[in-house]
Amino acid sequence: MAVSSKCLLLFISLLLGHGVLQPEAAADNQPYRTSYHFQPPKNWMNGMVWPMLYKGIYHLFFQYNPKGAVWGNIVWGHSTSTDLVNWTPHEAAIYPSQPSDINGCWSGSATILPEGRPVILYTGIDPNNHQVQNLAMPKNLSDPFLREWVKSQDNPLMAPNTYNKINSSSFRDPTTGWLGRDGYWRVIIGSKINQKGLAILYKSKDFVHWEEAKKPLYSSKKSGMWECPDFYPVLIKSPLGIDTSIDGPNTKHVLKVSLDDTKHDYYKIGSYNQNKDVFIPDNGPFHKNSGLRYDYGKFYASKTFFEGNSKHRRILWGWVNESSSVEDDIKKGWSGVQAIPRSIWLDNSGKQLVQWPIKEIETLRLKEVNLPKQVLKGGSVLEVSGVTAAQADVIITFEITELSKAEVLDPSWTDPQLLCSRKGASVKGGIGPFGLLVLASKGLQEYTAVFYRIFKSHNKYVVLMCSDQSRSSLNHENDETTYGAFVDVDPVHGKLSLRSLIDHSIVESFGGEGKACITARVYPTLATDAEAHLYAFNNGTGNVGITTLSAWRGKISRRELYGTISPAPAQSRDLAARSRWRELDDAISQLDLAGTSSTARLWVEDNDLGFTDVI
């Protein structure tokens, strides 16, 4: 029987009993809260522990502190979606309840077993504060929202001991499992010995009883602790994704590690030898401050998952932490967002990965603005009017015709981030800086500059992409690091594209059609909400051509329109309160499955249930 959204909203109000349902008041000024990036209604969130697709429902499980906006009291927050854009929160999925996780439920991954049953491997902190690996399964496989989980009585399944001599304080974040030709499941777990990073390999026939392999899948000296490892195959010369267990002549493998010492995600492309269970990178070991990265800005603890429906794509999620002070985070009541989910595949060169925002994000586009083809003269700034610049999607394409004016690249300029910090947007060059000024104030007292510079090096041109936060805010207590990356594109025979997703306090930029990505967190004091402006600029001596510029206002995702209810207290003993929360959760899930797109914003309070937010 079809149920109207109005009836369901009325039902929700009745369920809340002695709670309050009233129109949202413009109480808290939240100019930095995002409109279409994933984040819980309040409190701390860090790394994504498990994205997956089950019975047509996307799931996100994430590290969450239900008690505040700083790290601690970690449980697994849980939200679901039918489109990767609009999200409905649920009760915490996993929380400390066994000796093997009594001091914390940390990151892990999901694996879909052959019969279609999802299982979770995750790191728990035991009474000795040792890091051990645990297993959890859904309580009810017929529930597409997977709202209840049960833990294995065999936990912990993998643990440090005197025999294996694994570092008990550095043994965490098991990956999605892959099935070998021998019928054994395999996972890797991040670890270290002194400063040697390790991807410890385990094997199992039944996903319950695990045995450590004789040697790690891969290791690298002087790289420190490897957090949140990820290991998956990619097709050669195809943007399609493939299942994690597939291996063949037309595939390469990717090993990604999150380096704890630098808080950056690095990856290697190479070959996987199934017979020896080793990964062989194409271009040498991991290093702390160099190599290929998913994102050259703020982006950490990332995870990918394979979407095995008709879309056949691998999707990347990454955590973007704050650049503000802890005091400011506590004041605003939240900390941490997830980057926009990205499709990820192997570039045709075979030398790097390419990323692009998933197609579904374009459903949030409203009121397209286009600028005509024109020349952007050296020293000029051009405003892009008619777009809500605080939450926008912008794509601009440049054509370079005066390459003779390019600066000569000094051979010592090998660090793109350092080069961008020395040659920011205000430093005039030959060809560049040119690009976008986003979240800019009217008088340009504040702006975040995302731009290119082109250098001449021997018999080729080198393209540098920068995200300059040095003038992003008049509040200089924020982290204002400038980020940079070299982009493998040819400005002689092709055009330079730049796409920026702008959402109040986050700017995700994609250069060279996804060959380089830079994410920044910024907190302007003047350029907020309606006072934010968008400009194209050229601070070089040479002219550049704008061949296309399209911008769209970003619609608020349904995460902010309804259903943003904090998880009920994971260990609440008030059974009546938990029952009311479950009924409310069921009602909101019906709205989600019905694809409701309510424009009403309502405020919900219920002290017994431990939430206060909008639905």
Coordinates of C-alpha atoms in Angstrom, one line a residue:
M1 CA 0.0 0.0 0.0
A2 CA 1.4 3.4 -1.0
V3 CA 1.9 5.8 1.9
S4 CA 2.2 9.6 1.3
S5 CA 5.1 11.5 2.6
K6 CA 2.8 13.8 4.5
C7 CA 1.2 10.8 6.3
L8 CA 4.6 9.4 7.2
L9 CA 5.8 12.7 8.6
L10 CA 2.6 12.9 10.7
F11 CA 3.3 9.4 11.8
I12 CA 6.8 10.4 12.8
S13 CA 5.5 13.2 14.9
L14 CA 3.1 10.9 16.7
L15 CA 5.9 8.4 17.4
L16 CA 8.0 11.0 19.2
G17 CA 5.5 11.0 22.0
H18 CA 6.9 13.5 24.6
G19 CA 9.4 14.8 22.1
V20 CA 9.0 18.0 20.1
L21 CA 8.2 18.5 16.4
Q22 CA 8.2 22.0 15.3
P23 CA 9.4 24.3 12.4
E24 CA 13.1 24.7 12.4
A25 CA 14.3 27.8 14.0
A26 CA 17.3 29.7 12.6
A27 CA 19.1 29.0 15.9
D28 CA 22.7 28.1 15.3
N29 CA 24.6 29.9 12.6
Q30 CA 26.4 27.1 10.7
P31 CA 28.0 28.7 7.7
Y32 CA 30.6 25.9 7.4
R33 CA 28.2 22.9 7.5
T34 CA 28.1 21.2 4.1
S35 CA 24.9 20.9 2.0
Y36 CA 25.7 17.9 -0.2
H37 CA 28.7 16.1 1.4
F38 CA 28.1 13.2 3.7
Q39 CA 28.4 14.0 7.4
P40 CA 26.4 12.9 10.5
P41 CA 24.0 15.5 12.1
K42 CA 26.6 16.3 14.8
N43 CA 29.7 15.1 16.6
W44 CA 33.0 13.6 15.4
M45 CA 33.4 11.4 12.3
N46 CA 36.6 10.0 10.9
G47 CA 37.5 7.3 8.5
M48 CA 35.0 5.4 6.4
V49 CA 35.1 1.8 7.7
W50 CA 32.9 0.1 5.1
P51 CA 31.0 1.3 2.0
M52 CA 29.0 -1.4 0.3
L53 CA 25.9 -2.2 -1.8
Y54 CA 23.4 -4.8 -0.5
K55 CA 20.0 -5.5 -2.1
G56 CA 19.9 -2.2 -3.9
I57 CA 20.8 -0.2 -0.8
Y58 CA 24.1 1.6 -0.4
H59 CA 25.6 1.5 3.1
L60 CA 28.1 3.7 4.8
F61 CA 29.6 2.7 8.1
F62 CA 32.0 5.2 9.7
Q63 CA 33.9 5.9 12.9
Y64 CA 31.7 8.0 15.0
N65 CA 31.7 9.6 18.5
P66 CA 28.1 9.9 19.7
K67 CA 29.2 12.0 22.7
G68 CA 31.1 14.9 21.1
A69 CA 33.0 16.7 18.3
V70 CA 36.4 15.2 19.2
W71 CA 37.8 11.7 18.8
G72 CA 36.8 9.2 21.4
N73 CA 34.0 6.7 22.4
I74 CA 34.2 5.3 18.9
V75 CA 31.3 3.2 17.5
W76 CA 30.3 2.4 14.0
G77 CA 27.8 5.0 12.7
H78 CA 25.6 3.8 9.9
S79 CA 23.6 5.5 7.1
T80 CA 21.9 4.2 4.0
S81 CA 21.0 5.6 0.6
T82 CA 19.4 4.5 -2.7
D83 CA 21.5 6.9 -4.8
L84 CA 24.8 7.7 -3.0
V85 CA 23.6 11.3 -2.6
N86 CA 20.7 11.4 -0.2
W87 CA 21.3 9.6 3.1
T88 CA 19.2 8.3 6.0
P89 CA 21.0 7.6 9.4
H90 CA 20.3 4.5 11.5
E91 CA 21.2 3.3 14.9
A92 CA 24.9 2.6 15.6
A93 CA 25.7 -0.7 13.9
I94 CA 28.6 -1.9 16.1
Y95 CA 29.6 -0.7 19.6
P96 CA 31.9 -2.1 22.3
S97 CA 30.2 -5.2 23.9
Q98 CA 32.7 -8.1 23.9
P99 CA 36.1 -8.5 25.6
S100 CA 37.7 -8.3 22.2
D101 CA 36.4 -4.8 21.5
I102 CA 35.5 -3.5 24.9
N103 CA 37.9 -0.6 24.5
G104 CA 36.9 0.4 21.0
C105 CA 35.5 -0.6 17.7
W106 CA 37.8 0.7 15.0
S107 CA 38.0 0.4 11.3
G108 CA 37.4 -2.6 9.1
S109 CA 35.8 -3.7 5.9
A110 CA 33.0 -5.7 4.5
T111 CA 33.1 -8.7 2.2
I112 CA 30.1 -10.2 0.3
L113 CA 30.4 -14.0 0.5
P114 CA 29.4 -16.1 -2.5
E115 CA 25.9 -16.7 -1.2
G116 CA 25.3 -13.0 -1.0
R117 CA 25.8 -12.7 2.7
P118 CA 27.7 -9.6 3.9
V119 CA 30.2 -10.0 6.8
I120 CA 32.4 -7.4 8.5
L121 CA 36.0 -7.8 9.8
Y122 CA 37.0 -5.0 12.1
T123 CA 39.6 -4.0 14.6
G124 CA 38.7 -4.1 18.3
I125 CA 40.6 -2.9 21.3
D126 CA 40.8 -5.6 24.0
P127 CA 41.1 -5.2 27.8
N128 CA 44.9 -5.0 27.4
N129 CA 44.6 -2.3 24.7
H130 CA 45.8 -4.7 22.1
Q131 CA 44.5 -4.4 18.6
V132 CA 42.7 -7.6 17.5
Q133 CA 40.5 -8.5 14.5
N134 CA 36.8 -9.4 15.0
L135 CA 33.9 -10.7 12.8
A136 CA 30.3 -9.5 12.7
M137 CA 27.3 -10.6 10.7
P138 CA 23.8 -9.2 10.0
K139 CA 21.1 -10.4 12.3
N140 CA 18.4 -10.3 9.7
L141 CA 19.5 -10.8 6.0
S142 CA 16.0 -9.9 4.8
D143 CA 16.4 -6.4 6.1
P144 CA 18.0 -4.4 3.3
F145 CA 19.0 -1.7 5.8
L146 CA 21.0 -4.2 7.8
R147 CA 20.2 -2.4 11.0
E148 CA 21.2 -5.1 13.5
W149 CA 24.5 -6.9 13.7
V150 CA 25.7 -9.9 15.8
K151 CA 29.3 -10.6 16.6
S152 CA 31.0 -14.0 16.3
Q153 CA 31.5 -15.9 19.5
D154 CA 34.9 -16.9 18.1
N155 CA 36.3 -13.3 18.4
P156 CA 39.0 -12.3 18.2
L157 CA 39.9 -14.2 15.0
M158 CA 43.3 -12.7 14.6
A159 CA 45.5 -11.4 17.4
P160 CA 49.1 -10.6 18.2
N161 CA 50.9 -13.2 20.4
T162 CA 54.4 -14.3 21.4
Y163 CA 54.6 -16.6 18.4
N164 CA 53.7 -14.2 15.6
K165 CA 55.4 -11.2 17.3
I166 CA 53.0 -8.8 15.7
N167 CA 53.1 -5.3 17.1
S168 CA 50.0 -5.2 19.4
S169 CA 49.7 -1.4 19.1
S170 CA 50.0 -1.4 15.3
F171 CA 47.7 -4.1 13.9
R172 CA 44.5 -2.7 12.4
D173 CA 42.1 -2.1 9.6
P174 CA 41.5 -5.4 7.8
T175 CA 40.6 -5.1 4.1
T176 CA 37.8 -6.5 2.0
G177 CA 38.5 -10.2 1.4
W178 CA 39.4 -11.7 -2.0
L179 CA 39.0 -15.3 -3.0
G180 CA 42.0 -17.0 -4.5
R181 CA 42.0 -19.8 -7.1
D182 CA 42.8 -22.2 -4.3
G183 CA 39.5 -21.5 -2.6
Y184 CA 41.0 -19.6 0.3
W185 CA 40.0 -16.1 1.3
R186 CA 42.7 -13.5 1.9
V187 CA 42.8 -10.2 3.7
I188 CA 45.6 -7.9 4.6
I189 CA 45.9 -5.9 7.8
G190 CA 48.1 -2.8 8.3
S191 CA 51.1 -3.0 10.7
K192 CA 54.7 -2.0 11.2
I193 CA 57.9 -3.2 12.7
N194 CA 59.9 -0.2 13.9
Q195 CA 59.5 2.1 10.8
K196 CA 58.9 -0.7 8.3
G197 CA 55.3 -0.7 7.0
L198 CA 53.6 -4.0 6.5
A199 CA 50.5 -5.4 4.8
I200 CA 50.2 -8.6 6.9
L201 CA 48.4 -11.4 4.9
Y202 CA 46.0 -13.8 6.4
K203 CA 44.2 -16.8 4.7
S204 CA 41.0 -18.7 5.6
K205 CA 38.8 -21.4 4.1
D206 CA 35.6 -20.3 5.9
F207 CA 36.2 -16.6 6.8
V208 CA 36.3 -17.6 10.5
H209 CA 39.5 -19.5 11.1
W210 CA 42.5 -17.5 9.8
E211 CA 46.1 -18.3 9.4
E212 CA 48.9 -15.8 8.9
A213 CA 50.9 -16.2 5.7
K214 CA 54.6 -16.8 5.9
K215 CA 55.4 -13.3 4.6
P216 CA 53.4 -10.1 4.1
L217 CA 51.8 -9.2 0.9
Y218 CA 54.1 -6.3 0.7
S219 CA 56.3 -4.2 3.0
S220 CA 58.4 -1.0 2.7
K221 CA 61.2 0.3 4.9
K222 CA 61.0 3.7 6.5
S223 CA 57.4 4.3 5.7
G224 CA 55.9 3.9 9.2
M225 CA 52.5 2.5 10.2
W226 CA 50.2 1.5 7.3
E227 CA 46.6 2.3 8.2
C228 CA 43.5 1.5 6.2
P229 CA 45.2 -0.6 3.5
D230 CA 43.2 -1.4 0.4
F231 CA 44.0 -3.9 -2.3
Y232 CA 42.0 -4.3 -5.5
P233 CA 42.3 -5.1 -9.3
V234 CA 41.8 -2.6 -12.1
L235 CA 41.2 -3.3 -15.8
I236 CA 43.8 -2.2 -18.3
K237 CA 42.4 0.4 -20.8
S238 CA 38.9 0.3 -19.4
P239 CA 37.1 2.6 -16.9
L240 CA 34.9 -0.3 -15.7
G241 CA 35.4 -1.7 -12.2
I242 CA 35.8 -5.4 -11.4
D243 CA 35.2 -7.6 -8.4
T244 CA 38.0 -7.7 -5.8
S245 CA 38.6 -11.4 -6.4
I246 CA 39.2 -11.1 -10.2
D247 CA 42.7 -11.6 -11.5
G248 CA 43.8 -12.1 -15.1
P249 CA 45.9 -11.0 -18.0
N250 CA 44.0 -7.7 -18.6
T251 CA 44.3 -6.5 -15.0
K252 CA 46.7 -4.7 -12.8
H253 CA 46.5 -4.4 -9.0
V254 CA 46.5 -1.4 -6.7
L255 CA 47.8 -1.3 -3.2
K256 CA 46.8 1.8 -1.2
V257 CA 48.0 2.6 2.3
S258 CA 47.2 5.5 4.6
L259 CA 50.6 6.6 6.1
D260 CA 50.0 7.3 9.7
D261 CA 53.2 9.5 9.9
T262 CA 52.1 11.9 7.1
K263 CA 48.3 11.4 7.2
H264 CA 48.2 11.0 3.4
D265 CA 47.0 8.2 1.2
Y266 CA 49.5 6.7 -1.2
Y267 CA 49.1 4.0 -3.8
K268 CA 51.1 1.7 -6.0
I269 CA 50.1 0.1 -9.3
G270 CA 51.7 -3.3 -9.9
S271 CA 51.2 -7.1 -10.3
Y272 CA 49.8 -9.7 -7.9
N273 CA 51.5 -13.0 -7.9
Q274 CA 48.8 -15.4 -6.7
N275 CA 51.1 -18.4 -6.4
K276 CA 53.5 -16.6 -4.1
D277 CA 50.9 -14.2 -2.6
V278 CA 53.0 -11.1 -3.1
F279 CA 52.4 -7.7 -4.7
I280 CA 55.1 -6.4 -7.0
P281 CA 54.9 -2.6 -7.6
D282 CA 55.8 -1.2 -11.0
N283 CA 57.8 1.6 -9.6
G284 CA 59.5 0.9 -6.3
P285 CA 58.6 1.1 -2.6
F286 CA 56.4 3.6 -0.6
H287 CA 58.1 6.7 0.7
K288 CA 56.7 9.1 3.3
N289 CA 56.7 12.3 1.2
S290 CA 56.6 11.3 -2.4
G291 CA 54.7 9.0 -4.8
L292 CA 51.2 8.7 -6.2
R293 CA 48.4 9.9 -4.1
Y294 CA 44.6 9.7 -4.5
D295 CA 44.3 13.3 -3.5
Y296 CA 47.0 15.9 -2.8
G297 CA 45.1 17.9 -0.2
K298 CA 43.1 16.7 2.8
F299 CA 42.0 13.2 2.1
Y300 CA 42.7 10.2 4.4
A301 CA 41.6 6.7 5.5
S302 CA 40.0 6.0 2.2
K303 CA 38.1 2.9 1.1
T304 CA 36.9 1.6 -2.3
F305 CA 34.1 -0.9 -3.1
F306 CA 33.1 -2.6 -6.2
E307 CA 29.5 -1.9 -7.4
G308 CA 28.6 -5.2 -9.0
N309 CA 25.3 -4.1 -10.6
S310 CA 24.8 -2.9 -14.2
K311 CA 27.1 0.1 -13.4
H312 CA 30.3 -2.0 -12.9
R313 CA 32.3 0.7 -11.3
R314 CA 34.7 0.9 -8.4
I315 CA 33.9 3.8 -6.0
L316 CA 36.3 5.6 -3.7
W317 CA 35.4 7.3 -0.4
G318 CA 37.7 9.3 1.7
W319 CA 37.6 11.2 5.0
V320 CA 38.2 14.9 5.0
N321 CA 39.1 16.2 8.4
E322 CA 38.8 19.8 9.6
S323 CA 41.4 22.6 9.2
S324 CA 39.8 24.6 12.1
S325 CA 40.9 24.4 15.7
V326 CA 39.5 21.8 18.2
E327 CA 37.9 24.7 20.1
D328 CA 36.1 25.8 16.9
D329 CA 35.0 22.2 16.2
I330 CA 33.5 21.9 19.7
K331 CA 31.8 25.2 19.3
K332 CA 30.1 24.2 16.0
G333 CA 29.3 20.8 17.4
W334 CA 30.7 18.6 14.6
S335 CA 34.0 17.6 13.0
G336 CA 34.8 15.7 9.8
V337 CA 33.0 15.1 6.4
Q338 CA 33.3 12.5 3.6
A339 CA 34.5 13.5 0.2
I340 CA 32.1 13.1 -2.7
P341 CA 32.2 9.5 -3.8
R342 CA 34.4 9.1 -6.9
S343 CA 34.6 6.6 -9.7
I344 CA 38.2 5.3 -10.0
W345 CA 39.9 3.5 -12.7
L346 CA 43.3 3.0 -14.4
D347 CA 44.5 5.7 -16.8
N348 CA 45.2 4.5 -20.4
S349 CA 48.9 5.1 -19.7
G350 CA 48.8 2.5 -17.0
K351 CA 50.9 4.7 -14.8
Q352 CA 48.3 6.3 -12.5
L353 CA 44.6 6.2 -11.5
V354 CA 41.9 8.6 -12.6
Q355 CA 39.1 9.8 -10.4
W356 CA 35.8 11.6 -11.2
P357 CA 32.8 12.5 -9.1
I358 CA 30.0 9.9 -9.5
K359 CA 27.4 10.7 -12.1
E360 CA 24.6 10.9 -9.4
I361 CA 26.1 14.1 -8.0
E362 CA 24.9 15.9 -11.1
T363 CA 21.3 15.3 -10.0
L364 CA 21.9 18.1 -7.4
R365 CA 22.6 20.7 -10.2
L366 CA 20.2 23.6 -10.4
K367 CA 20.1 26.7 -12.6
E368 CA 23.0 26.3 -15.1
V369 CA 25.1 29.4 -15.9
N370 CA 27.4 29.5 -18.9
L371 CA 30.0 32.0 -20.0
P372 CA 30.8 32.5 -23.7
K373 CA 34.1 31.6 -25.2
Q374 CA 36.5 34.4 -24.6
V375 CA 40.1 35.4 -23.9
L376 CA 41.1 35.9 -20.3
K377 CA 43.8 38.5 -20.5
G378 CA 46.8 38.6 -18.2
G379 CA 46.0 40.4 -14.9
S380 CA 42.2 40.1 -15.3
V381 CA 39.5 38.8 -12.9
L382 CA 36.1 37.8 -14.3
E383 CA 33.1 37.3 -12.0
V384 CA 30.7 34.3 -12.7
S385 CA 27.4 35.8 -11.7
G386 CA 24.0 34.1 -11.2
V387 CA 25.3 31.1 -9.3
T388 CA 25.0 30.4 -5.6
A389 CA 28.8 30.4 -5.0
A390 CA 28.8 28.9 -1.5
Q391 CA 27.5 25.5 -2.9
A392 CA 28.3 25.0 -6.6
D393 CA 29.6 22.7 -9.2
V394 CA 31.9 24.5 -11.7
I395 CA 33.7 23.2 -14.8
I396 CA 36.0 25.4 -16.8
T397 CA 38.2 24.6 -19.8
F398 CA 41.2 26.6 -20.9
E399 CA 43.1 26.8 -24.2
I400 CA 46.8 27.9 -24.1
T401 CA 48.1 29.7 -27.1
E402 CA 51.1 31.7 -25.7
L403 CA 53.2 28.9 -24.4
S404 CA 56.4 30.8 -25.4
K405 CA 55.8 32.8 -22.2
A406 CA 56.0 29.8 -19.9
E407 CA 58.6 30.1 -17.1
V408 CA 61.6 27.7 -17.1
L409 CA 61.3 25.0 -14.5
D410 CA 64.2 24.8 -12.2
P411 CA 65.4 21.2 -11.9
S412 CA 65.3 21.5 -8.1
W413 CA 61.5 22.2 -8.1
T414 CA 60.4 18.6 -7.6
D415 CA 58.0 19.1 -4.7
P416 CA 54.7 20.4 -6.2
Q417 CA 53.3 21.4 -2.8
L418 CA 56.4 23.5 -1.9
L419 CA 56.3 25.0 -5.4
C420 CA 52.7 26.0 -5.0
S421 CA 53.4 27.6 -1.6
R422 CA 56.2 29.6 -3.1
K423 CA 54.3 30.6 -6.2
G424 CA 50.8 31.2 -4.9
A425 CA 47.9 32.9 -6.7
S426 CA 49.2 36.3 -5.9
V427 CA 52.7 35.7 -7.5
K428 CA 52.6 36.8 -11.1
G429 CA 54.0 34.3 -13.6
G430 CA 54.3 33.7 -17.4
I431 CA 51.5 31.2 -18.2
G432 CA 49.6 31.4 -14.9
P433 CA 48.5 31.4 -12.3
F434 CA 45.1 31.1 -14.0
G435 CA 42.0 29.3 -12.7
L436 CA 39.2 29.9 -10.2
L437 CA 38.8 32.1 -7.1
V438 CA 36.1 30.3 -5.1
L439 CA 34.4 31.2 -1.8
A440 CA 35.6 34.7 -2.5
S441 CA 34.5 37.9 -0.8
K442 CA 33.3 40.8 -2.9
G443 CA 36.4 42.8 -2.4
L444 CA 38.7 39.8 -2.6
Q445 CA 39.9 40.1 1.0
E446 CA 39.1 36.4 1.2
Y447 CA 39.4 33.7 -1.5
T448 CA 40.6 30.2 -2.2
A449 CA 42.4 30.0 -5.4
V450 CA 42.5 26.8 -7.5
F451 CA 44.7 27.3 -10.5
Y452 CA 47.3 26.1 -13.0
R453 CA 50.8 27.2 -13.9
I454 CA 52.7 26.0 -16.9
F455 CA 56.5 25.6 -17.0
K456 CA 59.0 24.8 -19.7
S457 CA 61.3 21.9 -19.0
H458 CA 63.8 20.6 -21.6
N459 CA 61.6 19.4 -24.5
K460 CA 58.2 19.4 -22.8
Y461 CA 55.9 21.5 -20.8
V462 CA 55.0 20.8 -17.1
V463 CA 51.6 21.6 -15.7
L464 CA 51.3 22.4 -12.0
M465 CA 47.9 22.5 -10.2
C466 CA 47.6 24.3 -7.0
S467 CA 44.9 24.9 -4.3
D468 CA 46.0 28.0 -2.4
Q469 CA 44.3 28.5 1.0
S470 CA 46.7 31.3 2.2
R471 CA 43.9 34.0 1.8
S472 CA 40.9 31.7 2.4
S473 CA 40.0 33.4 5.7
L474 CA 40.7 36.4 7.8
N475 CA 40.7 33.9 10.7
H476 CA 44.4 32.8 10.5
E477 CA 44.1 30.3 13.3
N478 CA 42.9 27.8 10.7
D479 CA 45.3 25.5 8.8
E480 CA 46.0 27.5 5.6
T481 CA 48.4 25.0 3.9
T482 CA 48.7 25.3 0.2
Y483 CA 48.5 22.1 -1.8
G484 CA 49.9 21.1 -5.2
A485 CA 50.3 18.4 -7.8
F486 CA 51.9 18.0 -11.2
V487 CA 49.3 16.9 -13.8
D488 CA 50.3 14.6 -16.6
V489 CA 48.6 16.5 -19.4
D490 CA 49.9 18.0 -22.6
P491 CA 49.0 21.7 -23.0
V492 CA 50.3 21.8 -26.5
H493 CA 47.8 19.3 -28.1
G494 CA 45.0 19.4 -25.6
K495 CA 42.9 21.7 -23.4
L496 CA 43.2 22.1 -19.7
S497 CA 40.0 21.3 -17.7
L498 CA 39.3 22.1 -14.1
R499 CA 36.3 21.1 -12.0
S500 CA 35.6 22.3 -8.5
L501 CA 32.8 21.1 -6.2
I502 CA 32.2 23.9 -3.6
D503 CA 30.3 23.2 -0.5
H504 CA 30.6 26.0 2.2
S505 CA 33.8 24.8 3.9
I506 CA 35.1 22.2 1.4
V507 CA 36.5 22.6 -2.1
E508 CA 37.2 19.4 -4.1
S509 CA 39.0 20.1 -7.4
F510 CA 39.8 17.8 -10.3
G511 CA 42.4 18.7 -12.8
G512 CA 43.2 17.1 -16.1
E513 CA 39.8 15.3 -16.2
G514 CA 40.6 13.6 -12.9
K515 CA 44.3 12.9 -13.2
A516 CA 45.0 15.1 -10.2
C517 CA 42.7 15.8 -7.3
I518 CA 43.1 18.3 -4.4
T519 CA 40.6 18.7 -1.5
A520 CA 40.8 21.7 0.8
R521 CA 38.9 22.8 3.9
V522 CA 38.4 26.5 4.3
Y523 CA 36.5 28.8 6.7
P524 CA 35.9 32.3 5.3
T525 CA 34.6 34.9 7.6
L526 CA 33.2 37.2 4.9
A527 CA 32.6 34.9 1.9
T528 CA 29.8 32.8 3.5
D529 CA 26.4 31.8 2.2
A530 CA 25.0 34.7 0.0
E531 CA 28.2 36.7 0.4
A532 CA 30.3 34.2 -1.4
H533 CA 31.4 35.0 -5.0
L534 CA 33.0 33.0 -7.8
Y535 CA 35.6 34.4 -10.3
A536 CA 37.8 33.2 -13.1
F537 CA 41.2 34.8 -13.0
N538 CA 44.5 35.1 -14.8
N539 CA 47.5 36.5 -13.0
G540 CA 50.1 35.7 -15.6
T541 CA 51.5 37.9 -18.3
G542 CA 50.3 35.6 -21.1
N543 CA 46.7 35.4 -22.2
V544 CA 44.7 32.2 -21.8
G545 CA 41.5 31.3 -23.6
I546 CA 38.3 30.2 -21.8
T547 CA 36.7 27.7 -24.2
T548 CA 33.9 26.7 -21.8
L549 CA 32.7 27.6 -18.4
S550 CA 29.6 26.1 -16.8
A551 CA 28.4 26.5 -13.2
W552 CA 25.4 25.1 -11.3
R553 CA 24.0 25.9 -7.9
G554 CA 24.2 22.8 -5.8
K555 CA 20.9 21.5 -4.4
I556 CA 20.8 20.4 -0.7
S557 CA 20.9 16.7 -0.4
R558 CA 18.1 14.9 1.4
R559 CA 20.5 14.2 4.3
E560 CA 19.7 17.8 5.2
L561 CA 16.0 17.8 4.3
Y562 CA 15.0 14.9 6.5
G563 CA 16.2 11.8 8.3
T564 CA 19.2 13.4 9.8
I565 CA 18.8 11.8 13.2
S566 CA 21.7 10.9 15.4
P567 CA 22.1 7.3 16.3
A568 CA 20.3 6.3 19.5
P569 CA 22.5 5.6 22.4
A570 CA 24.2 2.3 21.5
Q571 CA 24.0 0.9 25.1
S572 CA 20.7 2.6 26.2
R573 CA 18.8 0.5 28.7
D574 CA 15.6 2.5 28.0
L575 CA 13.9 -0.2 26.0
A576 CA 10.8 2.0 25.3
A577 CA 13.0 4.7 24.0
R578 CA 14.9 2.3 21.7
S579 CA 11.6 0.9 20.5
R580 CA 10.4 4.4 19.6
W581 CA 13.7 5.1 17.8
R582 CA 13.3 1.8 15.8
E583 CA 9.7 2.7 14.8
L584 CA 10.9 6.2 13.8
D585 CA 13.8 4.7 11.8
D586 CA 11.4 2.4 10.0
A587 CA 9.2 5.3 9.0
I588 CA 12.1 7.3 7.7
S589 CA 13.3 4.3 5.8
Q590 CA 9.9 4.2 4.0
L591 CA 10.4 7.8 3.0
D592 CA 13.9 6.9 1.7
L593 CA 12.6 3.9 -0.3
A594 CA 9.7 6.0 -1.7
G595 CA 12.3 8.5 -3.0
T596 CA 10.5 11.3 -1.1
S597 CA 12.0 14.7 -1.9
S598 CA 10.3 16.8 0.8
T599 CA 11.2 20.5 0.9
A600 CA 10.0 20.9 4.5
R601 CA 12.6 21.2 7.2
L602 CA 11.4 20.1 10.6
W603 CA 13.2 20.1 13.9
V604 CA 13.1 17.0 16.1
E605 CA 14.1 16.8 19.8
D606 CA 14.0 13.8 22.1
N607 CA 16.2 13.8 25.1
D608 CA 15.5 10.1 25.8
L609 CA 16.7 9.1 22.4
G610 CA 19.7 11.3 22.4
F611 CA 19.2 13.2 19.3
T612 CA 18.4 16.8 18.3
D613 CA 18.4 17.6 14.6
V614 CA 16.3 18.2 11.5
I615 CA 14.2 15.7 9.6

